Coordinates of C-alpha atoms in Angstrom, one line a residue:
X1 CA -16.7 29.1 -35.5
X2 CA -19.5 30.7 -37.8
X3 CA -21.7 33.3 -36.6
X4 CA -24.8 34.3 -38.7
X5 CA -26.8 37.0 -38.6
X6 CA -29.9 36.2 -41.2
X7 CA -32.7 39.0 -42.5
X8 CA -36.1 38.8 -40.3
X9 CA -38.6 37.4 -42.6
X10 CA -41.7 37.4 -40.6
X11 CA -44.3 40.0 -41.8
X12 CA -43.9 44.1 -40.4
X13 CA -40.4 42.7 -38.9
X14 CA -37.7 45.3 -39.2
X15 CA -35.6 44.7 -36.3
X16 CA -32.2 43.1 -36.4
X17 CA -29.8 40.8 -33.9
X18 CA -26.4 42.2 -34.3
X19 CA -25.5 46.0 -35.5
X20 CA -22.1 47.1 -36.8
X21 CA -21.2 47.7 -33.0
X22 CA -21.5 44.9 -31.9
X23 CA -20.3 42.4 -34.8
X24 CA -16.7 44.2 -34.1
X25 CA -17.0 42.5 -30.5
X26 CA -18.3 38.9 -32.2
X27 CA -14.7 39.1 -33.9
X28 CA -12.9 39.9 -31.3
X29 CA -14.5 37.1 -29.9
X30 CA -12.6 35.1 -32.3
X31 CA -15.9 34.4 -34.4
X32 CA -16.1 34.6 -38.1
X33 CA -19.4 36.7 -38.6
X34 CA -21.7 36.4 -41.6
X35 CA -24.5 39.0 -42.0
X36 CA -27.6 38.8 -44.9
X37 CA -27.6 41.7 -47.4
X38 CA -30.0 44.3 -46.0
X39 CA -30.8 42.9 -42.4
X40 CA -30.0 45.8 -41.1
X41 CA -32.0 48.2 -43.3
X42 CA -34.8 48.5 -40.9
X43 CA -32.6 49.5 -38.5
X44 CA -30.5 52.3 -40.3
X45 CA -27.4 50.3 -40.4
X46 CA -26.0 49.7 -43.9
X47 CA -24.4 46.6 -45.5
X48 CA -21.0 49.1 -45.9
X49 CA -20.9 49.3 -41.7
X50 CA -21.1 45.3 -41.3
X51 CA -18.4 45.1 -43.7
X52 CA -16.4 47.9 -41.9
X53 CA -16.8 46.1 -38.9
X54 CA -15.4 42.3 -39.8
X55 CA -18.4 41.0 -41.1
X56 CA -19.2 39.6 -44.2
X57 CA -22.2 40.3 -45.8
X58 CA -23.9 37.3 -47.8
X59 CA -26.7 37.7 -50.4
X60 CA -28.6 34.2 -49.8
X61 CA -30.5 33.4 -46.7
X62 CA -29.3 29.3 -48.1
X63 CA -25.8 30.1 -47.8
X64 CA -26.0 31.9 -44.5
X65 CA -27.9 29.3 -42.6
X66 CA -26.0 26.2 -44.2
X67 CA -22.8 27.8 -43.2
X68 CA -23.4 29.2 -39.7
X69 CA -22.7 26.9 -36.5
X70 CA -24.1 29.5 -34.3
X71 CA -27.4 31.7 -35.7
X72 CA -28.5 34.7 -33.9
X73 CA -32.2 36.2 -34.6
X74 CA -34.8 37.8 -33.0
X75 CA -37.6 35.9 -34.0
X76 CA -38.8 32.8 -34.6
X77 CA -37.9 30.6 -37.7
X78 CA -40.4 30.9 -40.1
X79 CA -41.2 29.6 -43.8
X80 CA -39.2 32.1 -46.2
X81 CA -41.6 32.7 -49.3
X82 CA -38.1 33.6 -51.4
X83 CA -36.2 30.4 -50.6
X84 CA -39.7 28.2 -50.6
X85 CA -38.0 26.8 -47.0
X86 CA -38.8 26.8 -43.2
X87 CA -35.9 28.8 -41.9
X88 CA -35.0 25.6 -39.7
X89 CA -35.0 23.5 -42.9
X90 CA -31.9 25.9 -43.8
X91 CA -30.0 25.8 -40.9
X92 CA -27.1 23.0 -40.6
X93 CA -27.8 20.1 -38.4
X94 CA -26.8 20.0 -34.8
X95 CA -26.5 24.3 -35.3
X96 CA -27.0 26.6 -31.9
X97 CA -30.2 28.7 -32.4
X98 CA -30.6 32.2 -30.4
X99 CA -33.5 33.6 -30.6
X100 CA -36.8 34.5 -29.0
X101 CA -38.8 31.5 -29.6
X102 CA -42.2 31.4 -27.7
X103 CA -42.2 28.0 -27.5
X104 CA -45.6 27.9 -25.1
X105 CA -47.9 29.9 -28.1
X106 CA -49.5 27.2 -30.3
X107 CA -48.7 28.5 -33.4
X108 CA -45.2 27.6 -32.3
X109 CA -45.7 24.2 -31.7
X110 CA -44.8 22.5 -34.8
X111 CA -41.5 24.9 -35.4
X112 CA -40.3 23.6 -31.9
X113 CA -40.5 20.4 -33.3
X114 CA -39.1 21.0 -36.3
X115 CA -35.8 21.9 -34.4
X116 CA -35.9 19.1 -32.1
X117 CA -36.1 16.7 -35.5
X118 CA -33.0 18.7 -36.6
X119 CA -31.1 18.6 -33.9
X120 CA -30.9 22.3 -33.3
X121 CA -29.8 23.6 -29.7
X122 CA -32.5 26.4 -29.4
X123 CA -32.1 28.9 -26.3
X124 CA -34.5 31.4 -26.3
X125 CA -34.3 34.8 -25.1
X126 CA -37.9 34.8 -23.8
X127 CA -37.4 32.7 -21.0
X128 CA -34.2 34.3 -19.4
X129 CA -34.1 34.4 -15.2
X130 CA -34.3 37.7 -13.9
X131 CA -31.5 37.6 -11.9
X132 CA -28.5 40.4 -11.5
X133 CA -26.0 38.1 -13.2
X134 CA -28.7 38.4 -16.6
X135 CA -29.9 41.9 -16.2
X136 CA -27.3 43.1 -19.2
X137 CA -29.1 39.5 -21.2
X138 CA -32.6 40.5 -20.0
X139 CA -33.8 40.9 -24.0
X140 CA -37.7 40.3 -22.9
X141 CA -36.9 43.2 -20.0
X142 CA -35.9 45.5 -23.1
X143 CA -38.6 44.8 -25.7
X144 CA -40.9 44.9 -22.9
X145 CA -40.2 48.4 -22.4
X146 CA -40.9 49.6 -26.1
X147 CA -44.2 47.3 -26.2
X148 CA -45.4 49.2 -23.1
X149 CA -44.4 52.4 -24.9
X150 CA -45.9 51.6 -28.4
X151 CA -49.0 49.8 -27.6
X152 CA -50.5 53.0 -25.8
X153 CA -49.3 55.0 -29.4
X154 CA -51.3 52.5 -31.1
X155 CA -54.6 52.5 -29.2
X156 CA -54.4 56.2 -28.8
X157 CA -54.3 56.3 -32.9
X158 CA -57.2 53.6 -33.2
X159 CA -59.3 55.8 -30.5
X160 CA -61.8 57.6 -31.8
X161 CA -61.9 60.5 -29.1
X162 CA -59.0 62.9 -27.3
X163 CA -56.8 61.1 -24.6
X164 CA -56.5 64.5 -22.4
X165 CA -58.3 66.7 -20.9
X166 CA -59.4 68.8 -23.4
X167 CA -60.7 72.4 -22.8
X168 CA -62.9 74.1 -25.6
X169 CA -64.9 77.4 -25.7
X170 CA -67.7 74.7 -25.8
X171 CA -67.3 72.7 -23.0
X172 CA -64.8 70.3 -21.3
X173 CA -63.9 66.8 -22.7
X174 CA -63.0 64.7 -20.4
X175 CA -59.5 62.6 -20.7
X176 CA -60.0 58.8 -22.0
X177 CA -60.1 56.1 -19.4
X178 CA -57.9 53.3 -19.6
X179 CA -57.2 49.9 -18.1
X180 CA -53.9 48.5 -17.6
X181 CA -54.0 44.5 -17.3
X182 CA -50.7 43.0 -15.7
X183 CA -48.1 45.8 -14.5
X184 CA -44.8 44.3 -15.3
X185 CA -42.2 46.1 -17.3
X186 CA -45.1 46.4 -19.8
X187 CA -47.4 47.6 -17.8
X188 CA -45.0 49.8 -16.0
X189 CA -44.3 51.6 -19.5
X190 CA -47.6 51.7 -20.6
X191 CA -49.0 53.5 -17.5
X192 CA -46.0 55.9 -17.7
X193 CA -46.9 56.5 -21.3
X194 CA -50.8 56.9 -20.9
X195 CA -50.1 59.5 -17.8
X196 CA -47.5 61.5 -20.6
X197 CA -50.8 61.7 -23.1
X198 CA -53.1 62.7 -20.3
X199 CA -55.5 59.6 -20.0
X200 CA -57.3 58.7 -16.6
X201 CA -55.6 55.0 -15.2
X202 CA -56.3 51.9 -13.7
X203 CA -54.3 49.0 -13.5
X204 CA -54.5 45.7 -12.3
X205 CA -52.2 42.8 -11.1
X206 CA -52.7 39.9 -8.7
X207 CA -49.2 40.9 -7.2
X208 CA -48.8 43.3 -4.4
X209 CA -45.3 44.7 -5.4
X210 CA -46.9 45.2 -8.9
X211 CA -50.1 47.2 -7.5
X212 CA -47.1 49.2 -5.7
X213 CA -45.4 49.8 -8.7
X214 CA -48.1 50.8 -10.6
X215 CA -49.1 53.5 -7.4
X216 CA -46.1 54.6 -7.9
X217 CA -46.7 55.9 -11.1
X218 CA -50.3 57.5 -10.4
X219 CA -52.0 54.9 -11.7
X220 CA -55.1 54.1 -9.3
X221 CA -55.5 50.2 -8.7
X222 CA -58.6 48.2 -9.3
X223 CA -60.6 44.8 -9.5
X224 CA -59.0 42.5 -7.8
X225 CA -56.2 40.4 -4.9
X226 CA -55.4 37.0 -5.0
X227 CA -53.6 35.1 -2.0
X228 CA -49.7 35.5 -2.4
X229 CA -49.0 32.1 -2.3
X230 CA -51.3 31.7 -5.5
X231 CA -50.2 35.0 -7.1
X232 CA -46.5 35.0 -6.7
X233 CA -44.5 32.7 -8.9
X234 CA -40.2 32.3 -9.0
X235 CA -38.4 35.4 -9.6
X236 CA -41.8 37.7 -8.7
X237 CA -43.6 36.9 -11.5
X238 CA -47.2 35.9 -12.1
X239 CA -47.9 32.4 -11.5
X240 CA -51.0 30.6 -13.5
X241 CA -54.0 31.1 -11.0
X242 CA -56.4 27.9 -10.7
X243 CA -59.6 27.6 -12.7
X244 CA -61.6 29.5 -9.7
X245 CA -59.4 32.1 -9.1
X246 CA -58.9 32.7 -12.6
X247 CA -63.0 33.4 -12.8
X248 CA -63.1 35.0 -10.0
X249 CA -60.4 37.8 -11.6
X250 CA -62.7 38.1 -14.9
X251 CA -65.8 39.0 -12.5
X252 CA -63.5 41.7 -11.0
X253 CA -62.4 42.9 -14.5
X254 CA -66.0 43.0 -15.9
X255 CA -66.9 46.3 -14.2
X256 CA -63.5 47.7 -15.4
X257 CA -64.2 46.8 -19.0
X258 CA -67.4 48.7 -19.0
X259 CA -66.4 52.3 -17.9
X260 CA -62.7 52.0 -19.8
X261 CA -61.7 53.8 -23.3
X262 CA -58.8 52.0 -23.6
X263 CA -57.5 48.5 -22.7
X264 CA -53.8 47.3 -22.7
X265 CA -53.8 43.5 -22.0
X266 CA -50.2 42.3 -20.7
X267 CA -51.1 39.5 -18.3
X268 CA -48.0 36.8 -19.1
X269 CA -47.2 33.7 -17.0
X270 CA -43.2 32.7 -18.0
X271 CA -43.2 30.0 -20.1
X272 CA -47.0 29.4 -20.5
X273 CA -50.0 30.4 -22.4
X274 CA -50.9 33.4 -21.4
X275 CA -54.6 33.6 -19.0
X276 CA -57.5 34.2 -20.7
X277 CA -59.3 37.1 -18.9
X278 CA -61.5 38.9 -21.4
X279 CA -64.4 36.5 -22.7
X280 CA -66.5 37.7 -25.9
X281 CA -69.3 37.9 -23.5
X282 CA -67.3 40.5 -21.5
X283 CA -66.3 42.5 -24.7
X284 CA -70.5 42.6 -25.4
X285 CA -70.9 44.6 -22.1
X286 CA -67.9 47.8 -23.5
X287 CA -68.5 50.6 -24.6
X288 CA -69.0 51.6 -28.7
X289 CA -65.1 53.0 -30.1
X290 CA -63.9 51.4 -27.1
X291 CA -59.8 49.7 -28.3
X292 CA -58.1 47.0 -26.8
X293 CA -54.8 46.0 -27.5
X294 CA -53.8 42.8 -26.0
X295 CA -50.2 42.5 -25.9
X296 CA -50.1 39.2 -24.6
X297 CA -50.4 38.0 -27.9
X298 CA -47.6 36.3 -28.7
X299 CA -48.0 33.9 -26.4
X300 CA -51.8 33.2 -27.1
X301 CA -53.5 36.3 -25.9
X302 CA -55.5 37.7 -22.6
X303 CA -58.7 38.4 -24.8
X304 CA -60.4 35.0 -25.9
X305 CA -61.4 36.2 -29.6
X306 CA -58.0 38.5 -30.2
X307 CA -56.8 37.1 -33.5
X308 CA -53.3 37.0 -33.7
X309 CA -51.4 39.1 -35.9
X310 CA -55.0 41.3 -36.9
X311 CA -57.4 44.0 -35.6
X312 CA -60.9 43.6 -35.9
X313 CA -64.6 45.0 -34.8
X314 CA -66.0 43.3 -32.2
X315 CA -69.2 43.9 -30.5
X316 CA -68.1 47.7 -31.4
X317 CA -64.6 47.3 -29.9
X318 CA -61.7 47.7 -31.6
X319 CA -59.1 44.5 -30.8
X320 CA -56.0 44.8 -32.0
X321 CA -53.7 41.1 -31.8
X322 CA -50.7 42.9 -33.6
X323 CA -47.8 40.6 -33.5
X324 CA -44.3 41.7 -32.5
X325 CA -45.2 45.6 -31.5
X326 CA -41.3 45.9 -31.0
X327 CA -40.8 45.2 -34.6
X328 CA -42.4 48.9 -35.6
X329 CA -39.3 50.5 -33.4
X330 CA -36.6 49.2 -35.1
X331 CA -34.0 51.4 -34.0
X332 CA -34.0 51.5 -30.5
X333 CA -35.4 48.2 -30.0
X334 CA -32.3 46.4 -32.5
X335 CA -29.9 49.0 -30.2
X336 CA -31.2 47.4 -26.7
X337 CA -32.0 43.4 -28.5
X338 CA -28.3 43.6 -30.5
X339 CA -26.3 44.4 -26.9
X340 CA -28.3 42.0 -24.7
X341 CA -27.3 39.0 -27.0
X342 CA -23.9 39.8 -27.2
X343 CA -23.8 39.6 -23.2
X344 CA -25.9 36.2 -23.6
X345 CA -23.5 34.8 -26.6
X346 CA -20.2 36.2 -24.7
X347 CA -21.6 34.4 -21.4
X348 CA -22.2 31.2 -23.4
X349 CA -18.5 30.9 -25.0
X350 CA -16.9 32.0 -21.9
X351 CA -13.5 31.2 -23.4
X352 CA -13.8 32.3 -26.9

């Protein structure tokens, strides 16, 4: 059996699904392991190590995906400019796919489709239980952690102003505010790495064991409680609230919105579009220099006008939709992504 491992081709991408570590195991395995020319650049991991470690590296993304029965990536399939191809045009019929695949955002719609038309088993490593026997699979639990991490790095550098409490022979400036929307793994991180830089928090979450969590951290909670039964889905996470509830949480937030600096926006419901909380009336009533950055993205958003994949001025707030944060840590995040699918592949062909 054929194991690929192709380049990422979608845009500020430099992660990779397998390094020279873990291909050894794939072999052991009993798998034959191809690996693109340079997909592991990004990472730090030359073509020489792959080779050192039973792979064998092949130049064309064609010949890779044409040959592999089995295809490991971290993102989506997308069109390859190079090839003038969707990637799941490439890939032989009836081929296992294993990837993260956000199949609820809508500009993944039509690529879902695509594989069903070609007969490609797709598992997706967004949608895996959290459950002990998947903790060492739990690839969403891992990128998770750098989002939280890197998204507070990225508002800090788009904020105009100090994060900390800043002491001058002038005067004291007072540390930036910010608002933490959804406290699961990447709210946790974000509120752990807000408190490192100094800032003043808030966070919110319809879950109790969240809001605890979050207290935990010294993060003071705000805005708003739903009923448990509403507000607790399978495996603790958020569950969709109804239409009223779901307006009653943007009243909470609106008062929020107005005193905060900075806004990270990680409200996600497992295998749906994520909730809408932040209307472009709501973003009219924040401050000037005020930045969002609405992780939640990737599967549609939290902010009704974040545009995926840019940043823009709006209403003086700076909204920043950037796609795939984990993508800009390469190292660390291919280390932790690379190890979780080798537990989810090694689980999948129990018997070699």
């Amino acid at each position: 059996m054929i194991l690929g491992i192709p380049k990422e081709i979608l845009a500020n991408e430099q992660r990779v699904a397998a390094l020279p570590e873990t291909v050894a195991e794939y072999v052991k395995m009993g798998f034959e392991v191809l690996v693109q020319s340079t997909a592991g650049d990004g990472a730090l991991r030359a073509d020489a190590e792959y080779s050192a470690s039973g792979a064998r590296i092949v130049g064309d993304a064609q010949a890779l995906f044409a040959a592999a029965d089995v295809i490991v990536k971290v993102k989506q399939p997308w069109f390859n400019k190079e090839t003038g191809q969707h990637e799941v045009e490439m890939m032989r019929p009836g081929a296992v796919l294993v990837s993260f695949l956000h199949p609820a955002a809508p500009p993944n719609h039509a690529m879902v489709e695509r594989l069903a038309a070609r007969s490609i088993t797709a598992l997706t490593m967004d949608d895996l239980p959290r459950i002990s026997r998947a903790q060492t699979m739990d690839a969403l639990t891992s990128m998770s952690t750098v989002t939280g991490y890197k998204s507070v790095l990225i508002a800090a550098n788009r904020f105009p102003k100090f994060v900390p409490t800043i002491g001058t022979a002038i005067g004291v400036i007072k540390a930036a505010r910010f608002l933490v929307v959804g406290v699961g793994v990447v709210g946790m991180q974000a509120i752990a790495a807000a408190k490192r830089l100094g800032g003043s928090i808030k966070a919110v979450d319809i879950r109790e064991e969240a809001r605890k969590a979050a207290d935990s951290l010294g993060a003071k909670i705000a805005g708003f409680e739903a009923p448990p039964d509403l507000a607790l889905g399978e495996g603790g996470y958020a569950r969709a609230l109804p239409p009223e509830w779901l307006a009653k949480e943007r009243q909470a937030l609106e008062p929020l919105l107005q005193e905060a600096d900075i806004v990270i926006l990680s409200a996600l419901v497992p295998g749906e579009v994520a909730p809408v909380l932040i209307t472009e009336d709501m973003l009219r009533t924040m401050k000037p220099g005020s930045v969002i950055v609405d992780v939640s993205i990737d599967q549609g958003g939290n902010c009704a006008v974040t545009e995926p994949g840019e940043e823009i001025l709006r209403h003086g707030v700076h909204l920043v939709g950037q796609w795939n944060i984990p993508g800009s840590m390469p190292v660390h995040a291919s280390w932790l992504y690379a190890h979780n699918v080798l537990h989810y592949v090694a689980n999948l062909f129990k018997h070699g």
